[in-house]
mmCIF file of C-alpha atoms and ligand atoms in Angstrom:
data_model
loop_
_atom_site.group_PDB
_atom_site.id
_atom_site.type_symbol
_atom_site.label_atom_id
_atom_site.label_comp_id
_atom_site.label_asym_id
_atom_site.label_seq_id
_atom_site.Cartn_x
_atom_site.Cartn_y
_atom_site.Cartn_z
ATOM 1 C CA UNK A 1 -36.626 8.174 -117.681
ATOM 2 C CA UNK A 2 -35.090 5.140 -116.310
ATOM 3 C CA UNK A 3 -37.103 2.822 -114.890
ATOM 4 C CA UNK A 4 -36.647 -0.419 -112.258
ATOM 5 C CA UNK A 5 -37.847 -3.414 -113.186
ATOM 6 C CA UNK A 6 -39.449 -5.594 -110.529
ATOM 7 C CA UNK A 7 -36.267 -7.739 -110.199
ATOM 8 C CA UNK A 8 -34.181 -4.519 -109.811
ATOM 9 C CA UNK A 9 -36.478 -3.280 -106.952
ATOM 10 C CA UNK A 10 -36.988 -6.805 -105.339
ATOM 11 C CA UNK A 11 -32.739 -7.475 -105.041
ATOM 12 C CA UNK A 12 -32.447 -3.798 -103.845
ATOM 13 C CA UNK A 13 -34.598 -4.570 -101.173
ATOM 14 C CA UNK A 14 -32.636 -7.481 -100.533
ATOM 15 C CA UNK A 15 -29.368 -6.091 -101.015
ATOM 16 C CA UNK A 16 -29.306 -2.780 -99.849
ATOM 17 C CA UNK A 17 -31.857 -2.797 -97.299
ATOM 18 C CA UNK A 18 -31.641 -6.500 -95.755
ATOM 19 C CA UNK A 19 -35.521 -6.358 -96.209
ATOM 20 C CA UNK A 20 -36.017 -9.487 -97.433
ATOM 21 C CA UNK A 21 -34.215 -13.226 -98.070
ATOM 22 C CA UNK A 22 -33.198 -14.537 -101.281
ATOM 23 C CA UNK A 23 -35.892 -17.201 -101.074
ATOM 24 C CA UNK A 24 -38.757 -14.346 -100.966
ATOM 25 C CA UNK A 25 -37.242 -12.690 -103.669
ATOM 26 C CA UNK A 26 -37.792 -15.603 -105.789
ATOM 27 C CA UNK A 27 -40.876 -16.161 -104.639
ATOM 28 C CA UNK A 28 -42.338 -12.416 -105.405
ATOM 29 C CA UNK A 29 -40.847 -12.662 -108.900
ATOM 30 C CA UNK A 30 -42.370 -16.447 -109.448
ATOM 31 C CA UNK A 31 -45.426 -15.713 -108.668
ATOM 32 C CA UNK A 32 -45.379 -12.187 -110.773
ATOM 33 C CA UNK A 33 -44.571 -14.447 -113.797
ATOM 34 C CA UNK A 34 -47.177 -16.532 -113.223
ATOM 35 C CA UNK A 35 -49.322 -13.254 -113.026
ATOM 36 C CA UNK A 36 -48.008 -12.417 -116.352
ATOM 37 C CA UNK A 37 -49.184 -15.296 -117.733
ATOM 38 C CA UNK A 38 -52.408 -15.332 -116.265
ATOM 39 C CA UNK A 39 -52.764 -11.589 -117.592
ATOM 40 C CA UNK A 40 -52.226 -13.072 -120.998
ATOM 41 C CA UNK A 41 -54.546 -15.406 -120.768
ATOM 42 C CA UNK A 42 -57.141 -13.077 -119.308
ATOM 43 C CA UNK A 43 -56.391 -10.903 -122.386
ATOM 44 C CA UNK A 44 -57.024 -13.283 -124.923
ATOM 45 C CA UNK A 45 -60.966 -13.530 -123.576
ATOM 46 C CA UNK A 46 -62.864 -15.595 -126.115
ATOM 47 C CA UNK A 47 -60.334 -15.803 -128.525
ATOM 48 C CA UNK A 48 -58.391 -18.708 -126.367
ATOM 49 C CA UNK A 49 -61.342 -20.551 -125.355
ATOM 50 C CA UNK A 50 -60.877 -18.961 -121.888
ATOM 51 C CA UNK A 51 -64.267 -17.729 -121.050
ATOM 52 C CA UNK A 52 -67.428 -19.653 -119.426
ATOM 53 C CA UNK A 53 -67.756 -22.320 -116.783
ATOM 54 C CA UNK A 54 -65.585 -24.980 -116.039
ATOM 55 C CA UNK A 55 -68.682 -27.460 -114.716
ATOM 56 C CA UNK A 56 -67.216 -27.931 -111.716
ATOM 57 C CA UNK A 57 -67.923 -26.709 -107.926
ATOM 58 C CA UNK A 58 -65.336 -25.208 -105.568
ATOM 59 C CA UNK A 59 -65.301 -26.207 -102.072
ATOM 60 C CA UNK A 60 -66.940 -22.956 -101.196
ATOM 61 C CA UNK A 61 -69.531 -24.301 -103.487
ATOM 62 C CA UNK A 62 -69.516 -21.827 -105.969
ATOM 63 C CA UNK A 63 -69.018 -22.591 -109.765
ATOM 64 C CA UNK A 64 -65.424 -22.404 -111.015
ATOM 65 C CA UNK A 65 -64.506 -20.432 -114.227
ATOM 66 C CA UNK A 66 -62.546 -21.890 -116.666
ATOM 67 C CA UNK A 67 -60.129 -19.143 -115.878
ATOM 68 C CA UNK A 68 -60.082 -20.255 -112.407
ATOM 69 C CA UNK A 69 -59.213 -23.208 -112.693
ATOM 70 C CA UNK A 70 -56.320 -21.958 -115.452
ATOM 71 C CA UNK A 71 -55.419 -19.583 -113.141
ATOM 72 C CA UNK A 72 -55.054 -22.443 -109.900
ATOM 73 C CA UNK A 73 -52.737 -24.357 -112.359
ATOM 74 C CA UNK A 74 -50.535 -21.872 -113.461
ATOM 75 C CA UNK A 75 -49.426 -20.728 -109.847
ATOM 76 C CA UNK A 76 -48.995 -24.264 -108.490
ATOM 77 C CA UNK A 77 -47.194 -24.848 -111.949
ATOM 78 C CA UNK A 78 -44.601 -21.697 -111.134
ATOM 79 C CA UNK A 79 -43.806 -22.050 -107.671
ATOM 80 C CA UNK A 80 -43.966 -26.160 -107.377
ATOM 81 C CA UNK A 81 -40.182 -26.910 -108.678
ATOM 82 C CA UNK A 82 -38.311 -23.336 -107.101
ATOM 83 C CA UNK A 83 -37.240 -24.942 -103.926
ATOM 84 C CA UNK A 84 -38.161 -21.725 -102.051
ATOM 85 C CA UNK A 85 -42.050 -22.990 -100.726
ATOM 86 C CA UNK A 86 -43.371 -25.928 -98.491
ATOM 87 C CA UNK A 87 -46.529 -25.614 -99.663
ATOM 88 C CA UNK A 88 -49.425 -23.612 -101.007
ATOM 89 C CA UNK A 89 -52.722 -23.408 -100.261
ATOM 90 C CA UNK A 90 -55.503 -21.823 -102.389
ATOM 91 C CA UNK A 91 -59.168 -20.940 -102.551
ATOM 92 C CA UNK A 92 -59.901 -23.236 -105.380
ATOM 93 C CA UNK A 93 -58.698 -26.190 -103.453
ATOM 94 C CA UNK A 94 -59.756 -28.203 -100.915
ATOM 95 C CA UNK A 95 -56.677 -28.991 -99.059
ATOM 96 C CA UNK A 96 -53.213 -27.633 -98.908
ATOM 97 C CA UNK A 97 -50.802 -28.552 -101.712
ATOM 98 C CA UNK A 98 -47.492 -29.946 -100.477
ATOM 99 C CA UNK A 99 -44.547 -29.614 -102.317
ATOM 100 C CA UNK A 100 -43.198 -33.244 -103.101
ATOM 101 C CA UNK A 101 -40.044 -34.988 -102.274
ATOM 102 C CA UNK A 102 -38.321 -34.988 -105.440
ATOM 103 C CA UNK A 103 -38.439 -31.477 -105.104
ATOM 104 C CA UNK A 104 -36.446 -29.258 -102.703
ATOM 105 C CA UNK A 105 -39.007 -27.904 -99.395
ATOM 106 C CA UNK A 106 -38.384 -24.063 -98.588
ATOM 107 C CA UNK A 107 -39.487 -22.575 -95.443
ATOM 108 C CA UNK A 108 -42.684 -20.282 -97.128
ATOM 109 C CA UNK A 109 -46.574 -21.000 -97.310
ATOM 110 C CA UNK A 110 -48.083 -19.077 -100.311
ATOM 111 C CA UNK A 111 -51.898 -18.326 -99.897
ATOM 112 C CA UNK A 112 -53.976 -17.091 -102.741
ATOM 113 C CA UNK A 113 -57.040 -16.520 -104.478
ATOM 114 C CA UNK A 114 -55.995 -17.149 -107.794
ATOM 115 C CA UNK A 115 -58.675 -15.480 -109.609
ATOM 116 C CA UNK A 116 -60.995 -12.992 -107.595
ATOM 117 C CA UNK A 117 -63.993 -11.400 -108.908
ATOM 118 C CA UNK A 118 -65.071 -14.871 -111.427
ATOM 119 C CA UNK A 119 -68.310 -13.185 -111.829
ATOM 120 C CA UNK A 120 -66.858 -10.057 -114.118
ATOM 121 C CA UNK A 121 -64.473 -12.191 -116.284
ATOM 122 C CA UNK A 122 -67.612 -13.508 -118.758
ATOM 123 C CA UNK A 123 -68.311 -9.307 -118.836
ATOM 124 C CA UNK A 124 -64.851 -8.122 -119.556
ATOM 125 C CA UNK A 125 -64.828 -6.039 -115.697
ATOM 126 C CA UNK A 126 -61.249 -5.626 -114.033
ATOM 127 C CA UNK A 127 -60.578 -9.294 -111.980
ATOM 128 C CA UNK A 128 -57.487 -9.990 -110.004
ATOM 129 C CA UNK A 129 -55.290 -12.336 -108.238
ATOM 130 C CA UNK A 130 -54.307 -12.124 -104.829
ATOM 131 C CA UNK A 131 -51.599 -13.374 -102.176
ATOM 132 C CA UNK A 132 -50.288 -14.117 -99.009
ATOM 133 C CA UNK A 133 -46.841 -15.776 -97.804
ATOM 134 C CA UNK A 134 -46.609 -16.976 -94.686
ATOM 135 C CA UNK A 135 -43.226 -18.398 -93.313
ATOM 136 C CA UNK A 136 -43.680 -22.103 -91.828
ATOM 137 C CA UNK A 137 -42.733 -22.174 -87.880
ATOM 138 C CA UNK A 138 -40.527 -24.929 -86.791
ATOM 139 C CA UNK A 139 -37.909 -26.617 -89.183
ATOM 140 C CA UNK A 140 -39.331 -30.032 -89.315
ATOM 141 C CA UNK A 141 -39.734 -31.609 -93.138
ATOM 142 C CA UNK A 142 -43.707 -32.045 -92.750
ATOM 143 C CA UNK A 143 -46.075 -30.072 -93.518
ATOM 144 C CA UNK A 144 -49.625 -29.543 -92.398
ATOM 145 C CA UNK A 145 -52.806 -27.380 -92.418
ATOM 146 C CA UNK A 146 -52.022 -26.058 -88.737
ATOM 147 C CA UNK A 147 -48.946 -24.351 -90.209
ATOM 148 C CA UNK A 148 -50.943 -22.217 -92.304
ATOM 149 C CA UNK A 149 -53.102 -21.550 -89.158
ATOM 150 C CA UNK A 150 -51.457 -18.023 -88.004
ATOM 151 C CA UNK A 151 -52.938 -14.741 -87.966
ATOM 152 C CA UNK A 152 -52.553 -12.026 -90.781
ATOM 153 C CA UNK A 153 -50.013 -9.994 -88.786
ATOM 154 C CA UNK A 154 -47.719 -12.901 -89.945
ATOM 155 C CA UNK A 155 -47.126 -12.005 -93.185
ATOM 156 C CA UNK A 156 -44.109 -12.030 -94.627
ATOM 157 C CA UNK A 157 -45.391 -10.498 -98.116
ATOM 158 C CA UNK A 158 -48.799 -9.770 -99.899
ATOM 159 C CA UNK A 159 -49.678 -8.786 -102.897
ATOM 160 C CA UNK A 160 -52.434 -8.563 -105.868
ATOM 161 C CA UNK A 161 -52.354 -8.239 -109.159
ATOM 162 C CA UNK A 162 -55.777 -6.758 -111.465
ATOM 163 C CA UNK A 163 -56.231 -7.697 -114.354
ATOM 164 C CA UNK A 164 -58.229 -4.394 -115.957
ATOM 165 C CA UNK A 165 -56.972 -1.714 -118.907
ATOM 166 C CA UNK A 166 -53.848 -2.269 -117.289
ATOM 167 C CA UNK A 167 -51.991 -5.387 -115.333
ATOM 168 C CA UNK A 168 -50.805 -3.872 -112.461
ATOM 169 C CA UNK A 169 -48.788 -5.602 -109.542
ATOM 170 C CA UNK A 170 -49.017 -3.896 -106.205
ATOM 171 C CA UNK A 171 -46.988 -5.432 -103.120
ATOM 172 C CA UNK A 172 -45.979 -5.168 -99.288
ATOM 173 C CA UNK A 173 -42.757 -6.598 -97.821
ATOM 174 C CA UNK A 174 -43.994 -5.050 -94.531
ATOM 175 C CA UNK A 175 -42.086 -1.452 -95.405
ATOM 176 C CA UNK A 176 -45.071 0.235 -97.440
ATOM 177 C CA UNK A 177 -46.733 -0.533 -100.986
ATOM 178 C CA UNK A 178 -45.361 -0.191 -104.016
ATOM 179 C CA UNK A 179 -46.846 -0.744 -107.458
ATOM 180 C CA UNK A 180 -45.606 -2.544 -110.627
ATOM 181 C CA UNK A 181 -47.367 -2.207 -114.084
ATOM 182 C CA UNK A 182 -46.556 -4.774 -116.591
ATOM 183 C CA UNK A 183 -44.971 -3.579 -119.710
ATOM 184 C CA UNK A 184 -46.442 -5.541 -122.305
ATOM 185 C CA UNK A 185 -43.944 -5.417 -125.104
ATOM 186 C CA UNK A 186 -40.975 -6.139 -123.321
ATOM 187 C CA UNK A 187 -43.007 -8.507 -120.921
ATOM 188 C CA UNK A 188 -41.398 -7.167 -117.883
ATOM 189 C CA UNK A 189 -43.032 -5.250 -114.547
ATOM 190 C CA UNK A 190 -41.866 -1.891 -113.772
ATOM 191 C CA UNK A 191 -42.344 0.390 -110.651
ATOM 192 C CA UNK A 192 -44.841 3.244 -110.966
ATOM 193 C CA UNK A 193 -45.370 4.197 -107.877
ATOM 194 C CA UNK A 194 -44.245 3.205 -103.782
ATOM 195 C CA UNK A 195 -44.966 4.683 -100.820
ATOM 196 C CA UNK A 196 -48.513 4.522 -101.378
ATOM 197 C CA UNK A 197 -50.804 6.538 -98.911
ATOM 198 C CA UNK A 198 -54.623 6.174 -98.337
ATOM 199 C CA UNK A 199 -56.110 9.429 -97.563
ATOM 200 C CA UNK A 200 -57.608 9.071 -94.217
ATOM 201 C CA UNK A 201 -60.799 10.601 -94.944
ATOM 202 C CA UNK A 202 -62.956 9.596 -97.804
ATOM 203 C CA UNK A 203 -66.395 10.661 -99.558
ATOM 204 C CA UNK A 204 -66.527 6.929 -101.398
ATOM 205 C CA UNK A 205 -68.121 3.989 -99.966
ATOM 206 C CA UNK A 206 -68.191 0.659 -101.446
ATOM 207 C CA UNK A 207 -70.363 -2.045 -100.289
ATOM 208 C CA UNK A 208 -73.152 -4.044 -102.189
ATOM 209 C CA UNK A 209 -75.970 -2.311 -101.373
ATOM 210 C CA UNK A 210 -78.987 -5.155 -102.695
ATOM 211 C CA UNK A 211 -77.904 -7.031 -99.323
ATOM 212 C CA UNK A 212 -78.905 -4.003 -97.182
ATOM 213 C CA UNK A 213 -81.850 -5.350 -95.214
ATOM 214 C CA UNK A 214 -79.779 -8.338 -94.615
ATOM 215 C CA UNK A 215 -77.565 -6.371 -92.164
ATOM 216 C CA UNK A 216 -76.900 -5.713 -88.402
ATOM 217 C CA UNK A 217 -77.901 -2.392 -87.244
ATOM 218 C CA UNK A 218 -74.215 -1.312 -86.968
ATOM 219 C CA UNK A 219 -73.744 -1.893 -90.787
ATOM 220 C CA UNK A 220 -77.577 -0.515 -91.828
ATOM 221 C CA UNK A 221 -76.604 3.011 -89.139
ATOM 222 C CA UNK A 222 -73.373 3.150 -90.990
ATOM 223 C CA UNK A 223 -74.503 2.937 -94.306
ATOM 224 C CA UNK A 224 -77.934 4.932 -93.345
ATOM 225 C CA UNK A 225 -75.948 7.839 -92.579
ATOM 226 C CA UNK A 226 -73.620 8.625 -95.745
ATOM 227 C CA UNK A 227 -76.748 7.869 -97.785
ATOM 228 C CA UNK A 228 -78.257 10.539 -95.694
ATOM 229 C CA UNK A 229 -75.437 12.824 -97.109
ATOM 230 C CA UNK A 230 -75.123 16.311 -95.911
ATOM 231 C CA UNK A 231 -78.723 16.285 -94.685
ATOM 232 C CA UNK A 232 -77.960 14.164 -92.385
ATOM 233 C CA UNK A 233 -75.782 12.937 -89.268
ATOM 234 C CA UNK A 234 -72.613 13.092 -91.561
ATOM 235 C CA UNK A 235 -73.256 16.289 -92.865
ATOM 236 C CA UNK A 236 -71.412 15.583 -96.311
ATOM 237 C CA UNK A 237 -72.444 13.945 -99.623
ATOM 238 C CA UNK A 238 -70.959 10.523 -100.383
ATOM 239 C CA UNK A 239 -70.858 8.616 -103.416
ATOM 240 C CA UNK A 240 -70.817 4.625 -104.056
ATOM 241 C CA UNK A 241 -68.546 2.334 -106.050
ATOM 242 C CA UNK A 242 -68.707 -1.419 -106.109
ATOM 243 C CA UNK A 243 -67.229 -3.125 -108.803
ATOM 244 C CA UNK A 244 -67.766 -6.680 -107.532
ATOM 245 C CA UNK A 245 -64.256 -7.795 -107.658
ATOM 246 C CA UNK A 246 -62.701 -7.123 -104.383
ATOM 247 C CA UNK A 247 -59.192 -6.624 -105.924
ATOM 248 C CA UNK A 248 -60.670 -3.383 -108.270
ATOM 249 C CA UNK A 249 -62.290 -2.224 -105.009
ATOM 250 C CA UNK A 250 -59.675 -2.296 -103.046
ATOM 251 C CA UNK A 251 -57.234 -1.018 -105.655
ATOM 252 C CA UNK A 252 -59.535 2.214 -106.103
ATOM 253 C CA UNK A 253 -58.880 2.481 -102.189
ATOM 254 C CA UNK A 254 -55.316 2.769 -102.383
ATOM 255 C CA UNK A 255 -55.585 4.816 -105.109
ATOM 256 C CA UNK A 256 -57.560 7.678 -103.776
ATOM 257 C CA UNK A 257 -59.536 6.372 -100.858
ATOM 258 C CA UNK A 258 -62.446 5.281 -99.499
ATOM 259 C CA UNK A 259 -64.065 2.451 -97.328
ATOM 260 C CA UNK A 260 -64.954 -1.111 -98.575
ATOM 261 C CA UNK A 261 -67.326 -3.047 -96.700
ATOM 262 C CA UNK A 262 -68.578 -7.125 -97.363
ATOM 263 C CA UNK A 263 -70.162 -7.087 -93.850
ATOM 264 C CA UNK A 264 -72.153 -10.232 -91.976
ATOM 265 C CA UNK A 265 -75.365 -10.716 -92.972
ATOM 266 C CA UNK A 266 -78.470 -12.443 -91.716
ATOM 267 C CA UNK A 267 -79.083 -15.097 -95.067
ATOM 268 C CA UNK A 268 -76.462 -17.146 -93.344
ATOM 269 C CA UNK A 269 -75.870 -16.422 -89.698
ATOM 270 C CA UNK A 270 -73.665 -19.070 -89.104
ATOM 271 C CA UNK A 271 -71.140 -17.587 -91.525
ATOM 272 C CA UNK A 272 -68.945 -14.283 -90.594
ATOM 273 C CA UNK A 273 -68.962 -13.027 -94.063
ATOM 274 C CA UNK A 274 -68.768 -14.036 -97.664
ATOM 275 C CA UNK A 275 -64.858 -13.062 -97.728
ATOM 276 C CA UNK A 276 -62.242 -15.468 -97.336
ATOM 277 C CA UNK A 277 -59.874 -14.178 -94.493
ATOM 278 C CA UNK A 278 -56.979 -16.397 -95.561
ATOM 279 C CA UNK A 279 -56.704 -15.649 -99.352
ATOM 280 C CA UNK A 280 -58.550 -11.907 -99.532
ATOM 281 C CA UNK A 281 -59.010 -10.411 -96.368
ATOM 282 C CA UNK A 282 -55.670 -11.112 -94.950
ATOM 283 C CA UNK A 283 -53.180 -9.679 -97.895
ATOM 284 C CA UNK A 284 -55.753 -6.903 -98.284
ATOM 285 C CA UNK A 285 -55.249 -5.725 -95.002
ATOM 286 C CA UNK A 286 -52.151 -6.201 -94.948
ATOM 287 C CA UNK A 287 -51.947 -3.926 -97.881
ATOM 288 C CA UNK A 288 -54.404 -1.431 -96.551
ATOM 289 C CA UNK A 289 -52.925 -0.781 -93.025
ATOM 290 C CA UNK A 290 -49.165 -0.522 -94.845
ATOM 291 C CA UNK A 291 -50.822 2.289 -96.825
ATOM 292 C CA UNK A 292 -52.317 4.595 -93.658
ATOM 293 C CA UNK A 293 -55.607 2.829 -93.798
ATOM 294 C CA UNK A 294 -57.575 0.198 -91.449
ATOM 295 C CA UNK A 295 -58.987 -3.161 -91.767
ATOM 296 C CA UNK A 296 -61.154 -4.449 -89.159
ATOM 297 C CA UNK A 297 -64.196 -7.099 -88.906
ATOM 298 C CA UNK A 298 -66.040 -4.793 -87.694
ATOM 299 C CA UNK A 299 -64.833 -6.085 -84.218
ATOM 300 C CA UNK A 300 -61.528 -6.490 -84.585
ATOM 301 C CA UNK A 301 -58.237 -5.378 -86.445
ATOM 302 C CA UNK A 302 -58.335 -8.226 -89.612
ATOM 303 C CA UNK A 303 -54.444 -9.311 -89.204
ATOM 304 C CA UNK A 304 -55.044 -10.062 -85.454
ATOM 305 C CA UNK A 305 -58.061 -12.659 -86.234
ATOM 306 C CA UNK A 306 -56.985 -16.219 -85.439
ATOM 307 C CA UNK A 307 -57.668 -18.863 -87.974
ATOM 308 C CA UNK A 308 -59.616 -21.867 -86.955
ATOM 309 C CA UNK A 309 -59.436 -23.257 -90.625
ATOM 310 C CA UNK A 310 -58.362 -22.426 -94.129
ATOM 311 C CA UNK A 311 -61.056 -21.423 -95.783
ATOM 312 C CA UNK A 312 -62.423 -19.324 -93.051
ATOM 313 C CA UNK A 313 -64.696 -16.556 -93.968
ATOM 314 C CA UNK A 314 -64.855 -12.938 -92.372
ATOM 315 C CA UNK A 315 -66.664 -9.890 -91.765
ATOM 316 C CA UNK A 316 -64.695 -6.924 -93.830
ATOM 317 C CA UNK A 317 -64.703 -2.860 -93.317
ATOM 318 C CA UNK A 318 -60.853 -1.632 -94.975
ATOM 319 C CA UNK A 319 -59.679 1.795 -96.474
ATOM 320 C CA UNK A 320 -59.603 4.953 -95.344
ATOM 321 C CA UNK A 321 -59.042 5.584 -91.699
ATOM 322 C CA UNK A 322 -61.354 7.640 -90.106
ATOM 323 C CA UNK A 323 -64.637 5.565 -91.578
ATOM 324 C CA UNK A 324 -62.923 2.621 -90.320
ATOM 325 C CA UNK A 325 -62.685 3.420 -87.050
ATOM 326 C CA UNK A 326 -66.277 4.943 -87.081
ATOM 327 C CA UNK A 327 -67.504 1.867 -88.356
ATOM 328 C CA UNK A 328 -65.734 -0.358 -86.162
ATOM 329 C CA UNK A 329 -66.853 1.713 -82.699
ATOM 330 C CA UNK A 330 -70.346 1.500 -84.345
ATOM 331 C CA UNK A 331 -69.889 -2.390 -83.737
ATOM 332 C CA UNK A 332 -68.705 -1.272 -80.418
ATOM 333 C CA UNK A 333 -71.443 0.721 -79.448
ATOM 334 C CA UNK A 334 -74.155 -1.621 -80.910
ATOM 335 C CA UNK A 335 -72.674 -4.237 -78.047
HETATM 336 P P1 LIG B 1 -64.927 -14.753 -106.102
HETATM 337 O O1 LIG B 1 -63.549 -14.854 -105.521
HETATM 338 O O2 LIG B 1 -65.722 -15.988 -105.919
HETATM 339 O O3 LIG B 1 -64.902 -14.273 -107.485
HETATM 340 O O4 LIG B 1 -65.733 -13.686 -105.201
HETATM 341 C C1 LIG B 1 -65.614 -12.355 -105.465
HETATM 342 C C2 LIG B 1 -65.775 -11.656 -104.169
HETATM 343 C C3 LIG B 1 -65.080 -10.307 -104.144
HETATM 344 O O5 LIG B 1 -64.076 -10.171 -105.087
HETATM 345 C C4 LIG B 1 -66.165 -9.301 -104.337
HETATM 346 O O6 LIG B 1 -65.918 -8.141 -103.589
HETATM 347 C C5 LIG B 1 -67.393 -10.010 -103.869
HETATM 348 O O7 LIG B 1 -67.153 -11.395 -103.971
HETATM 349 C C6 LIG B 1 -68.614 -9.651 -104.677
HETATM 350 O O8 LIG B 1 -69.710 -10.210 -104.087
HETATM 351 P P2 LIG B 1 -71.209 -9.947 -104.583
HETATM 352 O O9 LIG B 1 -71.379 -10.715 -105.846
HETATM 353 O O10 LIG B 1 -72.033 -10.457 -103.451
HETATM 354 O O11 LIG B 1 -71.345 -8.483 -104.794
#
């Protein structure tokens, strides 16, 4: 069988189908290297001093990983020099991170979480990176936070990569999803699948369910009722999946369905979610909604939420789309 690497695929769509610029291009296959590398060191676990805390706090607060901090480096490292970003932004920083002036400013913002799910790399579970490229407005040298500032819908790419028994690439350039698996001996990604379509029904819900008396009513009803099964309101059996990293979560979703769910919840009321809309919630939904499926904050469709800052947080409910939308007009009806 004869089989198309990522490059292949990526200057096809550029070629052939106008899809996308030369500068994207390199970008997608940049930051796939540097997802190579991170896969490798992912894969050597203990063996390359990898594992444990780093001893330092993020700006979310939250401990970083060793890994996450190896992870940060190596996709600032990759994409610094290219010539094809103006900056990059990332969840384990606390500003942006301009590109500077001996190198060669591009017009593209790259968002990402560079590695999500910290909590399951100590355990050997499936973790992930994830991204978002955003194209700056306006052709002036500078760059700021407010550029970054634009709603998912925005997107010129997005993309994750999970790290689990295999490394697998999946990515949108805004014409569907296709998926890349890393071939380990030749060190190159291949495509395995495209046109990738979530099923719009779904007996698989995914949410962490120790949080449940922390949540408003629309959540608790929603969740209430598939536990309920076929006894109940639903009148079907569901079953529950929740790996902890959001990029093995959501990859199940595209895979064969479902409905993921890190709702509000009343611990911190201040705070939409625990999500980060800019570096998870945004390329996921851009993901999810260019497979058949919904993302929504319960409230509103994910991509159209306006960013007030970078590390903004957000209320999700993605996959398949019928529970979406009951979900969502559960909000609704709640008021
Ligand atoms: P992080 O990026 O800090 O590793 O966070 C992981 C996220 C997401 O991947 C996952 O769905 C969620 O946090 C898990 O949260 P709980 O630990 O609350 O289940």
């Amino acid at each position: 069988m004869k089989r198309v690497s990522l490059t292949q695929y990526l200057v096809e769509q550029q070629r052939e189908h106008g899809r996308i610029p030369a500068e994207l291009r390199l970008l997608i296959e940049v930051v796939a290297r540097a997802c190579k590398r991170i896969a490798i060191a992912v894969n050597k676990g203990a063996l390359g001093d990898v594992l444990g805390s780093a001893g330092t706090d993020n700006v979310q607060g939250e401990v970083q990983k060793k890994l996450d901090i190896i992870s940060n480096e190596v996709l600032i490292e990759a994409n610094i020099w290219g010539g094809h970003l103006a900056a990059m932004a990332s969840e384990e920083m606390d500003s942006i991170h301009v590109v500077p002036d001996r190198y060669p400013q591009g017009e593209y913002l790259l968002l990402f979480d560079p590695l999500d799910g910290s909590s399951n790399i100590d355990v050997n579970v499936s973790i992930g990176t994830i991204f978002s490229v955003l194209r700056k407005v306006g052709h002036t040298r500078g760059v700021s936070e407010e550029d970054f500032l634009q709603p998912g819908k925005h997107q010129a790419a997005a993309g994750y990569c999970v790290y689990g028994p295999q490394s697998t690439l999946v990515l949108t350039l805004g014409n569907g999803v296709a998926v890349f698996t890393l071939d380990r001996e030749t060190g190159s990604w291949y495509l395995t699948q495209e046109g990738l379509r979530i099923p719009d029904d779904t007996q698989e819900f995914s949410v962490n369910m120790s949080n449940l008396r922390h949540w408003a009513p629309p959540v608790t009803r929603y969740i209430d009722e598939c536990l309920a099964g076929r006894d109940g309101a639903r009148g079907k059996d569901f079953n529950m999946r929740w790996v902890g990293s959001m990029v093995a979560d959501v990859h199940r979703i595209l895979t064969r369905g479902g409905v993921f769910l890190y709702p509000w919840d009343k611990r911190e009321p201040d705070k939409p979610g625990k999500l980060r809309l800019m570096y998870e919630a945004n390329p996921m939904a851009f993901l999810v909604e260019q497979a058949g499926g919904l993302a929504t904050n319960g409230r509103e469709r994910i991509l159209d939420v306006q960013p007030a800052k970078l590390h903004e947080r957000v209320s999700v409910v993605l996959g398949s789309k019928n529970e979406v939308e009951r979900a969502t007009r559960y909000h609704a009806e709640a008021g």
